[in-house]
Coordinates of N, CA and C in Angstrom, one line a residue:
M1 N 13.8 -34.9 13.3 CA 13.8 -34.4 11.9 C 15.3 -34.4 11.5
D2 N 15.6 -35.0 10.4 CA 16.9 -35.1 9.9 C 17.1 -34.3 8.6
L3 N 18.0 -33.3 8.6 CA 18.3 -32.5 7.4 C 19.3 -33.2 6.5
G4 N 19.8 -34.3 6.9 CA 20.7 -35.1 6.0 C 21.9 -34.3 5.6
N5 N 22.2 -34.4 4.3 CA 23.4 -33.7 3.8 C 23.2 -32.2 3.5
K6 N 22.0 -31.7 3.8 CA 21.7 -30.3 3.7 C 22.0 -29.5 5.0
A7 N 22.2 -30.2 6.1 CA 22.3 -29.5 7.4 C 23.4 -28.5 7.4
D8 N 24.6 -28.8 6.9 CA 25.7 -27.9 7.0 C 25.6 -26.8 5.9
Q9 N 24.6 -26.9 5.0 CA 24.5 -25.9 3.9 C 23.3 -24.9 4.2
V10 N 22.6 -25.1 5.3 CA 21.5 -24.2 5.6 C 22.0 -22.9 6.2
T11 N 21.6 -21.8 5.5 CA 22.0 -20.5 5.9 C 20.9 -19.7 6.6
E12 N 19.7 -20.1 6.4 CA 18.5 -19.4 7.0 C 17.4 -20.4 7.2
M13 N 16.6 -20.1 8.2 CA 15.4 -20.9 8.4 C 14.4 -20.1 9.2
T14 N 13.1 -20.4 8.9 CA 12.0 -19.8 9.7 C 10.9 -20.8 9.8
V15 N 10.2 -20.7 10.9 CA 9.1 -21.7 11.2 C 7.8 -21.1 10.7
S16 N 6.9 -21.9 10.2 CA 5.6 -21.4 9.7 C 4.8 -21.0 10.9
P17 N 3.8 -20.1 10.7 CA 2.9 -19.6 11.8 C 2.3 -20.7 12.7
D18 N 1.9 -21.9 12.1 CA 1.3 -22.9 12.9 C 2.4 -23.9 13.4
G19 N 3.6 -23.8 13.0 CA 4.7 -24.7 13.5 C 4.8 -26.0 12.7
S20 N 4.0 -26.1 11.7 CA 4.0 -27.4 11.0 C 5.1 -27.6 9.9
E21 N 5.7 -26.5 9.5 CA 6.7 -26.5 8.5 C 7.9 -25.5 8.8
I22 N 9.0 -25.8 8.2 CA 10.2 -24.9 8.3 C 10.6 -24.6 6.9
A23 N 10.7 -23.3 6.6 CA 11.3 -22.9 5.3 C 12.8 -22.7 5.5
L24 N 13.6 -23.2 4.6 CA 15.0 -23.2 4.7 C 15.6 -22.6 3.5
I25 N 16.8 -21.9 3.6 CA 17.6 -21.6 2.5 C 18.8 -22.5 2.6
A26 N 19.1 -23.3 1.6 CA 20.2 -24.2 1.6 C 20.8 -24.1 0.2
R27 N 22.1 -24.0 0.1 CA 22.8 -23.9 -1.2 C 22.1 -22.8 -2.1
G28 N 21.6 -21.7 -1.4 CA 21.0 -20.6 -2.2 C 19.6 -20.9 -2.7
E29 N 19.0 -22.0 -2.4 CA 17.6 -22.4 -2.8 C 16.7 -22.5 -1.6
V30 N 15.4 -22.4 -1.9 CA 14.3 -22.4 -0.9 C 13.8 -23.9 -0.8
F31 N 13.8 -24.4 0.4 CA 13.2 -25.7 0.7 C 12.2 -25.5 1.8
V32 N 11.2 -26.4 1.8 CA 10.2 -26.5 2.9 C 10.2 -27.9 3.5
M33 N 10.3 -28.0 4.8 CA 10.3 -29.3 5.5 C 9.1 -29.4 6.5
S34 N 8.4 -30.5 6.5 CA 7.4 -30.8 7.4 C 8.0 -31.1 8.8
T35 N 7.5 -30.5 9.8 CA 8.0 -30.8 11.2 C 7.4 -32.1 11.7
R36 N 6.3 -32.6 11.1 CA 5.7 -33.8 11.5 C 6.3 -35.0 10.9
T37 N 6.6 -34.9 9.6 CA 7.1 -36.1 8.9 C 8.5 -36.0 8.4
G38 N 9.1 -34.8 8.4 CA 10.4 -34.6 7.9 C 10.5 -34.5 6.4
A39 N 9.4 -34.7 5.7 CA 9.3 -34.6 4.2 C 9.8 -33.2 3.8
T40 N 10.7 -33.2 2.8 CA 11.3 -31.9 2.4 C 11.0 -31.7 0.9
R41 N 10.6 -30.5 0.5 CA 10.3 -30.2 -0.8 C 11.1 -29.0 -1.3
R42 N 11.7 -29.1 -2.4 CA 12.5 -28.0 -3.0 C 11.5 -27.1 -3.7
V43 N 11.5 -25.8 -3.3 CA 10.6 -24.9 -3.9 C 11.2 -24.2 -5.1
T44 N 12.5 -23.8 -5.0 CA 13.2 -23.2 -6.1 C 14.3 -24.0 -6.7
S45 N 14.6 -23.8 -8.0 CA 15.7 -24.5 -8.6 C 16.2 -23.5 -9.7
T46 N 17.1 -22.6 -9.3 CA 17.6 -21.6 -10.1 C 19.1 -21.5 -10.1
P47 N 19.7 -21.0 -11.2 CA 21.1 -20.9 -11.2 C 21.6 -19.7 -10.3
T48 N 20.7 -18.9 -9.8 CA 21.1 -17.8 -8.9 C 20.7 -18.0 -7.5
L49 N 20.8 -17.1 -6.6 CA 20.6 -17.2 -5.2 C 19.2 -16.7 -4.8
E50 N 18.7 -17.4 -3.7 CA 17.5 -16.9 -3.0 C 17.9 -16.6 -1.6
R51 N 17.3 -15.6 -0.9 CA 17.6 -15.3 0.5 C 16.4 -14.7 1.2
Y52 N 16.5 -14.5 2.5 CA 15.5 -13.7 3.3 C 14.1 -14.3 3.2
V53 N 13.9 -15.5 3.5 CA 12.6 -16.2 3.3 C 11.7 -15.8 4.5
S54 N 10.4 -15.6 4.2 CA 9.4 -15.2 5.2 C 8.1 -15.8 4.9
W55 N 7.4 -16.3 6.0 CA 6.0 -16.9 5.8 C 4.9 -15.9 5.8
S56 N 3.9 -16.1 5.0 CA 2.7 -15.3 5.2 C 2.0 -15.7 6.4
P57 N 1.1 -14.9 7.0 CA 0.4 -15.2 8.2 C -0.4 -16.5 8.2
D58 N -1.0 -16.8 7.0 CA -1.8 -18.0 6.9 C -1.0 -19.3 6.6
G59 N 0.3 -19.1 6.4 CA 1.2 -20.2 6.1 C 1.1 -20.8 4.7
R60 N 0.4 -20.2 3.8 CA 0.1 -20.7 2.5 C 1.1 -20.1 1.4
S61 N 1.9 -19.2 1.8 CA 2.8 -18.5 0.9 C 4.2 -18.2 1.6
L62 N 5.2 -18.1 0.8 CA 6.5 -17.7 1.2 C 6.9 -16.5 0.3
A63 N 7.6 -15.5 0.9 CA 8.2 -14.5 0.1 C 9.7 -14.6 0.4
Y64 N 10.5 -14.2 -0.6 CA 11.9 -14.3 -0.5 C 12.5 -13.4 -1.6
A65 N 13.8 -13.0 -1.4 CA 14.5 -12.2 -2.4 C 15.2 -13.2 -3.3
S66 N 15.2 -12.9 -4.6 CA 15.8 -13.8 -5.6 C 16.6 -12.9 -6.6
E67 N 17.7 -13.4 -7.0 CA 18.6 -12.7 -7.8 C 18.5 -13.2 -9.3
R68 N 17.4 -13.4 -9.8 CA 17.2 -14.0 -11.1 C 17.4 -13.2 -12.3
N69 N 17.2 -11.9 -12.2 CA 17.2 -11.0 -13.4 C 18.4 -10.0 -13.3
G70 N 19.4 -10.3 -12.6 CA 20.5 -9.4 -12.5 C 20.4 -8.4 -11.3
T71 N 19.3 -8.3 -10.7 CA 19.0 -7.6 -9.5 C 18.2 -8.5 -8.5
W72 N 18.2 -8.1 -7.3 CA 17.4 -8.8 -6.3 C 16.0 -8.4 -6.4
D73 N 15.0 -9.3 -6.6 CA 13.6 -9.0 -6.6 C 12.9 -9.8 -5.5
I74 N 11.7 -9.4 -5.2 CA 10.9 -10.1 -4.2 C 9.9 -11.1 -5.0
V75 N 10.0 -12.3 -4.6 CA 9.3 -13.4 -5.2 C 8.4 -14.1 -4.2
E76 N 7.2 -14.5 -4.6 CA 6.3 -15.2 -3.7 C 6.0 -16.6 -4.3
A77 N 6.1 -17.6 -3.5 CA 5.7 -19.0 -3.8 C 4.4 -19.3 -3.0
R78 N 3.4 -19.8 -3.6 CA 2.1 -20.0 -2.9 C 1.4 -21.3 -3.3
L79 N 0.6 -21.8 -2.4 CA -0.2 -22.9 -2.7 C -1.3 -22.5 -3.7
T80 N -1.7 -23.3 -4.6 CA -2.7 -23.0 -5.6 C -4.0 -23.7 -5.4
R81 N -4.0 -24.8 -4.6 CA -5.2 -25.6 -4.4 C -5.6 -25.4 -2.9
D82 N -6.9 -25.2 -2.7 CA -7.5 -25.1 -1.3 C -7.2 -26.4 -0.5
A83 N -7.2 -27.5 -1.2 CA -7.0 -28.8 -0.5 C -5.6 -29.0 0.1
D84 N -4.7 -28.3 -0.4 CA -3.3 -28.4 0.1 C -3.2 -27.7 1.4
T85 N -2.5 -28.3 2.4 CA -2.4 -27.7 3.7 C -1.0 -27.3 4.0
G86 N -0.1 -27.6 3.2 CA 1.3 -27.1 3.5 C 2.2 -27.2 2.2
L87 N 3.2 -26.3 2.2 CA 4.1 -26.3 1.0 C 5.0 -27.5 0.9
S88 N 5.2 -28.2 2.0 CA 6.2 -29.3 1.9 C 5.6 -30.5 1.1
G89 N 4.3 -30.6 1.0 CA 3.7 -31.7 0.2 C 2.9 -31.3 -1.0
A90 N 2.8 -30.0 -1.2 CA 2.0 -29.5 -2.3 C 2.6 -29.6 -3.7
V91 N 1.8 -30.0 -4.6 CA 2.1 -29.9 -6.0 C 0.9 -29.4 -6.7
P92 N 0.8 -28.4 -7.5 CA 2.0 -27.5 -7.8 C 2.0 -26.3 -6.8
V93 N 3.1 -25.6 -6.8 CA 3.3 -24.4 -6.1 C 3.5 -23.3 -7.1
E94 N 2.8 -22.2 -7.0 CA 2.9 -21.1 -8.0 C 3.9 -20.1 -7.5
E95 N 4.8 -19.7 -8.4 CA 5.8 -18.6 -8.1 C 5.4 -17.4 -9.0
R96 N 5.6 -16.2 -8.3 CA 5.4 -15.0 -9.1 C 6.3 -13.9 -8.5
I97 N 6.7 -13.0 -9.3 CA 7.5 -11.9 -8.9 C 6.6 -10.8 -8.3
L98 N 6.7 -10.5 -7.1 CA 5.9 -9.4 -6.5 C 6.5 -8.0 -6.7
V99 N 7.8 -7.9 -6.6 CA 8.5 -6.7 -6.9 C 9.7 -7.0 -7.7
G100 N 9.7 -6.5 -8.9 CA 10.8 -6.7 -9.8 C 11.2 -5.4 -10.5
T101 N 12.2 -4.7 -10.1 CA 12.6 -3.4 -10.6 C 14.1 -3.5 -10.9
A102 N 14.7 -2.4 -11.4 CA 16.1 -2.3 -11.7 C 16.9 -2.1 -10.4
E103 N 16.2 -1.9 -9.3 CA 16.8 -1.7 -8.0 C 16.9 -3.1 -7.3
D104 N 17.7 -3.2 -6.2 CA 17.7 -4.4 -5.4 C 16.7 -4.3 -4.3
E105 N 15.9 -5.4 -4.1 CA 14.9 -5.5 -3.0 C 15.3 -6.7 -2.2
F106 N 15.2 -6.5 -0.8 CA 15.6 -7.5 0.1 C 14.6 -7.6 1.3
S107 N 14.7 -8.7 2.0 CA 14.1 -8.9 3.4 C 12.6 -8.7 3.4
P108 N 11.8 -9.4 2.6 CA 10.4 -9.2 2.6 C 9.8 -9.8 3.9
V109 N 8.8 -9.1 4.4 CA 8.1 -9.5 5.6 C 6.6 -9.2 5.4
Y110 N 5.7 -10.2 5.6 CA 4.3 -10.0 5.4 C 3.7 -9.2 6.6
A111 N 2.7 -8.3 6.3 CA 2.0 -7.6 7.4 C 1.1 -8.7 8.1
P112 N 0.7 -8.5 9.3 CA 0.0 -9.4 10.1 C -1.3 -9.9 9.4
D113 N -1.9 -9.0 8.6 CA -3.2 -9.4 7.9 C -2.9 -10.1 6.5
G114 N -1.6 -10.1 6.1 CA -1.2 -10.7 4.9 C -1.4 -9.9 3.6
G115 N -2.0 -8.7 3.8 CA -2.4 -7.9 2.6 C -1.2 -7.1 2.1
R116 N -0.2 -6.9 2.8 CA 1.0 -6.1 2.4 C 2.3 -6.8 2.7
I117 N 3.3 -6.4 2.0 CA 4.6 -6.9 2.2 C 5.6 -5.7 2.4
A118 N 6.3 -5.7 3.5 CA 7.3 -4.6 3.7 C 8.7 -5.2 3.2
Y119 N 9.5 -4.4 2.7 CA 10.9 -4.9 2.3 C 11.8 -3.7 2.1
F120 N 13.1 -4.0 2.0 CA 14.1 -2.9 1.8 C 14.4 -2.8 0.3
R121 N 14.5 -1.6 -0.2 CA 15.0 -1.3 -1.5 C 16.4 -0.7 -1.3
N122 N 17.3 -1.3 -2.0 CA 18.7 -0.9 -2.0 C 19.3 -0.9 -0.5
R123 N 18.8 -1.7 0.3 CA 19.2 -1.9 1.7 C 19.0 -0.7 2.6
T124 N 18.5 0.4 2.1 CA 18.3 1.6 2.9 C 16.9 2.2 3.0
E125 N 16.1 1.8 2.1 CA 14.7 2.4 2.0 C 13.7 1.4 2.3
L126 N 12.9 1.6 3.3 CA 11.8 0.7 3.7 C 10.6 1.0 2.8
R127 N 10.1 0.0 2.1 CA 8.9 0.2 1.3 C 7.9 -0.8 1.6
V128 N 6.6 -0.5 1.2 CA 5.5 -1.4 1.5 C 4.7 -1.6 0.2
R129 N 4.4 -2.8 -0.1 CA 3.6 -3.1 -1.4 C 2.4 -3.9 -1.0
H130 N 1.3 -3.5 -1.7 CA 0.0 -4.3 -1.5 C 0.2 -5.6 -2.3
R131 N -0.2 -6.7 -1.6 CA 0.0 -8.0 -2.2 C -1.3 -8.3 -3.0
G132 N -1.1 -8.8 -4.2 CA -2.3 -9.3 -5.0 C -3.1 -8.3 -5.7
R133 N -2.7 -7.0 -5.5 CA -3.3 -5.9 -6.2 C -2.3 -5.1 -6.9
N134 N -2.6 -4.5 -8.0 CA -1.7 -3.8 -8.8 C -1.5 -2.3 -8.3
F135 N -1.3 -2.1 -7.1 CA -1.1 -0.7 -6.5 C 0.3 -0.3 -6.6
G136 N 1.2 -1.2 -6.9 CA 2.7 -0.9 -6.9 C 3.1 -0.8 -5.5
D137 N 4.3 -0.2 -5.3 CA 4.8 0.0 -4.0 C 5.0 1.4 -3.7
R138 N 5.3 1.7 -2.4 CA 5.4 3.1 -2.0 C 6.3 3.1 -0.8
P139 N 7.0 4.3 -0.6 CA 7.8 4.4 0.7 C 6.9 4.2 1.9
A140 N 7.5 3.7 2.9 CA 6.8 3.6 4.2 C 6.4 5.0 4.7
R141 N 5.3 5.1 5.4 CA 4.8 6.4 5.8 C 5.8 7.2 6.7
K142 N 6.4 6.5 7.6 CA 7.4 7.2 8.4 C 8.8 7.0 7.9
R143 N 9.6 8.0 8.0 CA 11.0 7.9 7.6 C 11.7 7.0 8.6
V144 N 12.5 6.1 8.1 CA 13.2 5.2 9.0 C 14.7 5.5 8.8
Q145 N 15.4 5.7 10.0 CA 16.8 6.0 9.9 C 17.5 4.9 10.6
F146 N 18.6 4.4 9.9 CA 19.4 3.3 10.4 C 20.7 3.9 10.9
L147 N 21.0 3.5 12.1 CA 22.3 3.8 12.7 C 23.2 2.6 12.6
L148 N 24.3 2.8 11.8 CA 25.3 1.7 11.6 C 26.5 2.0 12.4

């Protein structure tokens, strides 16, 4: 697999649950590469940055932090057709803001069942949001203390 001229610009990467794709952050944008063919698809094209990419358990969605509206929000890119088997070759891919507030949200991680996303608000507060339902988000049930 050859990353070509993007190799020295990759700042993050994560492998899909089935190992068939790799999500990359390069030049502040999200890319997905097939591990079988090397085909690479650019998922985002924004004038701002994306970071902290995470795969859903079924491998059909990515969550990431995006700085599009002056603050960091949690955005999801997902496959829209059942026939598509991976993000690297799919057209179209739907993007939606999962968490968009006046606060900064970072580091989204899907729950093992894919029904919730955990993330940090303002780098200090762990929060959980139900995905796909309009329940909003709430603080995690247990208080988390970080020792720096």
